[in-house]
Amino acid sequence: MRVLIFFSLFLSALSYSFAQNSNDLDKQYTPDKSSIFNNEGGSSSQGKNKTANDVDISNAIKFNFGLLVRNTAGLYWERKVSDRFTIQPGIGLCYGKDKLMQEIGGSMDMTPQNQRTNTVPFGSLLSQGNLTGVNIFTSLACRIYFGNYYYGGETFQGGYLEINVRYSSMNVDIPTTGSSATNGYAGGAPYYIPGLPTVNFRTVSYYLTYGYQLCTTGKIKTTHDFYFGFGFRSVKYDSYILENTSNQYTGTADYTYISSGTRATALIPSLVAGYDLGFGF
């Protein structure tokens, strides 16, 4: 029993001595407050203590480089609503035809085939047409930032999840090309659409997006936003249908397409990815 009491007193004395020596060593070898190895005091911007408050911005104006792939120039404005939550409206112009939608959109259309029989696919209308007029792009997103190890999950920093809705409108003039003797379905020939019509395309896209945003500090604060996501597009466009399949005078095939007076809808699965560069304030 005495041995246990003596041993306990010995351990207590040893622990007290080690604690005192440890405190002395901490004081002796603690880096200066201005050192990058010091997580206490002067700079709270290192390691786990870093917060988005160090960035000190509530707004950012961004340019979306990812939209350039679709011949669209767009500006975004990200606005802090509360901790971890922002909204991001956007506006821009479509300065060219959407080549991706033109080339692969038609083949991915999920609209039932019976609704597309004897009609001109929207990809072919885009391909044959020439962009005209003012064509706008708008966007609205709601964004929630995650909690994470480095930044603590505040706004404008770190990973986020976003729900995004985009709208665009394009007008294309359809020149009278091809011949009524050939059908666009056969051999990729142009569809014969007389009358030089202007076809309107209105696209609404819905995306669930994951991204990661980095911010810089200093006199000029910048944001660097990387994102990718998936969703679908709903494209409404002026429909053109096959008028008749034979010429009553010659008996030869006649593939003339005319306006149906209605608008068709194409549903297309879609992926999105890109990079935004912004300036915070």
Coordinates of N, CA and C in Angstrom, one line a residue, residues 22-130:
S22 N 7.5 22.2 -19.9 CA 6.9 22.4 -21.2 C 6.5 23.8 -21.5
N23 N 5.9 24.4 -20.4 CA 5.5 25.8 -20.5 C 6.7 26.7 -20.8
D24 N 7.8 26.4 -20.1 CA 9.1 27.2 -20.4 C 9.6 27.0 -21.8
L25 N 9.5 25.8 -22.3 CA 9.9 25.5 -23.7 C 9.0 26.2 -24.7
D26 N 7.7 26.2 -24.4 CA 6.7 26.9 -25.3 C 7.1 28.3 -25.4
K27 N 7.3 29.0 -24.3 CA 7.6 30.4 -24.3 C 8.9 30.7 -25.0
Q28 N 9.9 29.7 -24.9 CA 11.2 29.9 -25.5 C 11.2 29.7 -27.0
Y29 N 10.4 28.8 -27.5 CA 10.4 28.4 -28.9 C 9.2 28.8 -29.7
T30 N 8.2 29.6 -29.0 CA 7.1 30.0 -29.8 C 7.5 31.0 -30.9
P31 N 7.1 30.8 -32.1 CA 7.5 31.7 -33.2 C 6.9 33.1 -33.0
D32 N 7.6 34.1 -33.6 CA 7.1 35.5 -33.5 C 5.6 35.5 -34.1
K33 N 4.8 36.5 -33.6 CA 3.4 36.6 -34.1 C 3.3 36.8 -35.6
S34 N 4.3 37.4 -36.2 CA 4.3 37.6 -37.6 C 4.7 36.4 -38.4
S35 N 5.2 35.4 -37.7 CA 5.7 34.2 -38.4 C 4.5 33.4 -39.0
I36 N 4.8 32.8 -40.2 CA 3.7 31.9 -40.8 C 3.5 30.7 -40.0
F37 N 4.5 30.3 -39.1 CA 4.3 29.1 -38.3 C 3.5 29.3 -37.0
N38 N 3.1 30.6 -36.8 CA 2.3 30.9 -35.5 C 0.9 31.0 -35.9
N39 N 0.1 30.1 -35.3 CA -1.4 30.1 -35.6 C -2.1 30.9 -34.6
E40 N -1.4 31.6 -33.6 CA -2.1 32.4 -32.6 C -1.7 33.8 -32.8
G41 N -2.6 34.7 -32.2 CA -2.2 36.1 -32.2 C -2.4 36.8 -33.5
G42 N -1.3 37.3 -34.0 CA -1.2 38.3 -35.1 C -2.1 37.9 -36.3
S43 N -1.9 36.7 -36.9 CA -2.7 36.4 -38.1 C -3.6 35.2 -37.9
S44 N -4.9 35.5 -38.1 CA -5.8 34.4 -38.0 C -6.1 33.7 -39.3
S45 N -5.3 34.0 -40.3 CA -5.5 33.6 -41.6 C -4.8 32.3 -42.0
Q46 N -4.3 31.6 -41.0 CA -3.6 30.4 -41.2 C -4.3 29.2 -40.6
G47 N -4.3 28.1 -41.4 CA -4.8 26.8 -40.8 C -6.2 26.9 -40.5
K48 N -6.6 26.2 -39.4 CA -8.0 26.0 -39.0 C -8.6 27.3 -38.6
N49 N -7.8 28.3 -38.2 CA -8.4 29.6 -37.7 C -8.8 30.5 -38.8
K50 N -8.5 30.2 -40.0 CA -8.9 31.1 -41.1 C -10.4 31.1 -41.3
T51 N -10.9 32.3 -41.5 CA -12.4 32.4 -41.8 C -12.6 33.3 -43.0
A52 N -13.8 33.2 -43.5 CA -14.1 34.1 -44.7 C -14.1 35.5 -44.3
N53 N -14.2 35.9 -43.0 CA -14.2 37.3 -42.6 C -12.9 37.9 -43.0
D54 N -11.8 37.1 -43.1 CA -10.5 37.7 -43.6 C -10.6 38.2 -45.0
V55 N -11.5 37.7 -45.8 CA -11.7 38.2 -47.1 C -12.5 39.5 -47.1
D56 N -13.5 39.5 -46.3 CA -14.3 40.8 -46.0 C -14.9 41.3 -47.3
I57 N -15.7 40.4 -48.0 CA -16.5 40.9 -49.1 C -17.9 40.3 -49.0
S58 N -18.8 41.1 -49.5 CA -20.2 40.6 -49.5 C -20.8 40.5 -50.9
N59 N -20.0 41.0 -51.9 CA -20.4 41.0 -53.3 C -19.2 40.6 -54.2
A60 N -19.6 40.0 -55.4 CA -18.5 39.8 -56.4 C -19.2 39.8 -57.7
I61 N -18.5 40.6 -58.6 CA -18.9 40.6 -60.1 C -18.0 39.7 -60.8
K62 N -18.6 38.7 -61.6 CA -17.8 37.7 -62.2 C -18.0 37.6 -63.7
F63 N -17.0 37.1 -64.4 CA -17.1 36.8 -65.8 C -17.0 35.3 -66.0
N64 N -18.0 34.7 -66.7 CA -18.1 33.3 -66.8 C -17.4 32.8 -68.1
F65 N -16.2 32.2 -67.9 CA -15.5 31.8 -69.1 C -16.0 30.5 -69.7
G66 N -16.7 29.7 -68.9 CA -17.3 28.5 -69.4 C -18.4 28.7 -70.4
L67 N -19.1 29.8 -70.4 CA -20.1 30.1 -71.4 C -19.6 30.4 -72.7
L68 N -18.3 30.8 -72.8 CA -17.7 31.1 -74.1 C -17.8 29.9 -75.1
V69 N -17.8 28.7 -74.5 CA -17.8 27.5 -75.3 C -19.2 27.4 -76.0
R70 N -20.2 28.0 -75.5 CA -21.5 28.0 -76.1 C -21.8 29.4 -76.8
N71 N -20.7 30.1 -77.1 CA -20.9 31.4 -77.8 C -21.8 32.4 -77.1
T72 N -21.6 32.4 -75.8 CA -22.3 33.3 -74.9 C -21.4 34.0 -74.0
A73 N -21.6 35.3 -73.8 CA -20.8 36.1 -72.9 C -21.7 36.5 -71.7
G74 N -21.3 36.2 -70.5 CA -22.2 36.4 -69.4 C -21.5 37.0 -68.2
L75 N -22.1 37.9 -67.5 CA -21.6 38.5 -66.2 C -22.5 38.0 -65.1
Y76 N -21.9 37.7 -64.0 CA -22.7 37.2 -62.8 C -22.4 38.2 -61.6
W77 N -23.4 38.3 -60.7 CA -23.2 39.1 -59.5 C -23.6 38.2 -58.3
E78 N -22.6 37.8 -57.6 CA -22.9 37.0 -56.4 C -23.0 37.9 -55.2
R79 N -24.1 37.7 -54.4 CA -24.5 38.6 -53.3 C -24.7 37.8 -52.1
K80 N -24.0 38.1 -51.0 CA -24.2 37.4 -49.7 C -25.6 37.8 -49.1
V81 N -26.3 36.7 -48.7 CA -27.6 36.9 -48.1 C -27.5 36.6 -46.6
S82 N -26.8 35.6 -46.2 CA -26.5 35.2 -44.8 C -25.2 34.4 -44.8
D83 N -24.8 34.0 -43.6 CA -23.7 33.1 -43.5 C -24.0 31.8 -44.3
R84 N -23.1 31.4 -45.2 CA -23.1 30.2 -46.0 C -24.1 30.3 -47.2
F85 N -24.9 31.4 -47.3 CA -25.9 31.4 -48.4 C -25.8 32.7 -49.2
T86 N -25.8 32.5 -50.5 CA -25.7 33.6 -51.5 C -26.7 33.4 -52.6
I87 N -27.0 34.4 -53.3 CA -27.7 34.3 -54.6 C -26.8 34.9 -55.7
Q88 N -27.1 34.4 -56.9 CA -26.2 34.9 -58.0 C -27.0 35.0 -59.3
P89 N -27.5 36.2 -59.6 CA -28.1 36.5 -60.9 C -27.1 36.7 -61.9
G90 N -27.4 36.5 -63.2 CA -26.5 36.8 -64.3 C -27.2 37.3 -65.5
I91 N -26.5 37.9 -66.4 CA -27.1 38.4 -67.6 C -26.0 38.4 -68.7
G92 N -26.4 38.2 -70.0 CA -25.4 38.2 -71.0 C -26.0 38.2 -72.4
L93 N -25.2 38.0 -73.4 CA -25.6 38.0 -74.8 C -25.1 36.7 -75.5
C94 N -26.0 36.2 -76.3 CA -25.6 35.1 -77.2 C -25.1 35.7 -78.5
Y95 N -23.8 35.6 -78.7 CA -23.2 36.3 -79.9 C -23.0 35.3 -81.1
G96 N -23.3 34.0 -80.8 CA -23.2 33.0 -81.9 C -24.1 31.8 -81.6
K97 N -24.3 30.9 -82.5 CA -25.1 29.8 -82.3 C -24.4 28.8 -81.3
D98 N -25.2 28.1 -80.5 CA -24.7 27.1 -79.6 C -24.3 25.9 -80.4
K99 N -23.0 25.7 -80.6 CA -22.5 24.6 -81.5 C -22.8 23.3 -80.8
L100 N -22.7 23.2 -79.5 CA -22.9 21.9 -78.8 C -24.3 21.5 -79.0
M101 N -25.2 22.4 -78.8 CA -26.7 22.0 -78.9 C -27.0 21.7 -80.4
Q102 N -26.3 22.4 -81.3 CA -26.6 22.2 -82.7 C -26.1 20.8 -83.1
E103 N -24.9 20.4 -82.7 CA -24.3 19.2 -83.2 C -24.8 17.9 -82.5
I104 N -25.0 18.0 -81.1 CA -25.3 16.8 -80.4 C -26.6 16.8 -79.7
G105 N -27.2 18.0 -79.7 CA -28.5 18.2 -78.9 C -29.6 17.4 -79.5
G106 N -29.7 17.4 -80.9 CA -30.8 16.6 -81.5 C -30.7 15.2 -81.3
S107 N -29.5 14.6 -81.2 CA -29.4 13.1 -81.0 C -29.7 12.7 -79.6
M108 N -29.7 13.7 -78.7 CA -30.0 13.4 -77.3 C -31.4 13.8 -76.8
D109 N -32.2 14.2 -77.8 CA -33.6 14.7 -77.5 C -34.4 13.5 -76.9
M110 N -35.0 13.7 -75.7 CA -35.8 12.7 -75.1 C -37.3 12.8 -75.4
T111 N -37.7 13.7 -76.3 CA -39.1 13.8 -76.7 C -39.5 12.5 -77.4
P112 N -40.7 12.0 -77.2 CA -41.1 10.8 -77.9 C -41.0 10.9 -79.4
Q113 N -40.5 9.8 -80.0 CA -40.3 9.8 -81.4 C -41.5 10.2 -82.3
N114 N -42.7 9.7 -81.8 CA -43.9 10.0 -82.6 C -44.3 11.4 -82.6
Q115 N -43.7 12.2 -81.7 CA -44.0 13.7 -81.7 C -43.0 14.4 -82.7
R116 N -42.0 13.7 -83.2 CA -41.0 14.3 -84.0 C -41.1 13.8 -85.5
T117 N -42.0 12.9 -85.8 CA -42.1 12.3 -87.1 C -42.5 13.4 -88.1
N118 N -41.8 13.4 -89.2 CA -42.1 14.4 -90.3 C -41.9 15.9 -89.9
T119 N -41.0 16.1 -88.9 CA -40.7 17.5 -88.5 C -39.3 17.7 -88.7
V120 N -38.9 19.0 -88.7 CA -37.4 19.3 -88.9 C -36.8 19.4 -87.4
P121 N -35.8 18.6 -87.2 CA -35.2 18.6 -85.8 C -34.6 20.0 -85.5
F122 N -34.6 20.3 -84.2 CA -34.2 21.7 -83.9 C -32.7 21.8 -84.2
G123 N -31.9 20.7 -84.1 CA -30.5 20.8 -84.5 C -30.3 21.2 -85.9
S124 N -31.1 20.7 -86.8 CA -31.0 21.0 -88.2 C -31.5 22.4 -88.5
L125 N -32.5 22.9 -87.8 CA -32.9 24.3 -87.9 C -31.8 25.3 -87.5
L126 N -31.1 24.9 -86.4 CA -30.0 25.8 -86.0 C -28.9 25.7 -87.0
S127 N -28.6 24.5 -87.5 CA -27.5 24.4 -88.5 C -27.7 25.1 -89.8
Q128 N -29.0 25.1 -90.3 CA -29.3 25.8 -91.5 C -29.5 27.3 -91.3
G129 N -29.8 27.8 -90.1 CA -30.1 29.2 -89.9 C -28.9 30.0 -89.6
N130 N -29.1 31.3 -89.7 CA -28.1 32.4 -89.4 C -28.6 33.2 -88.3

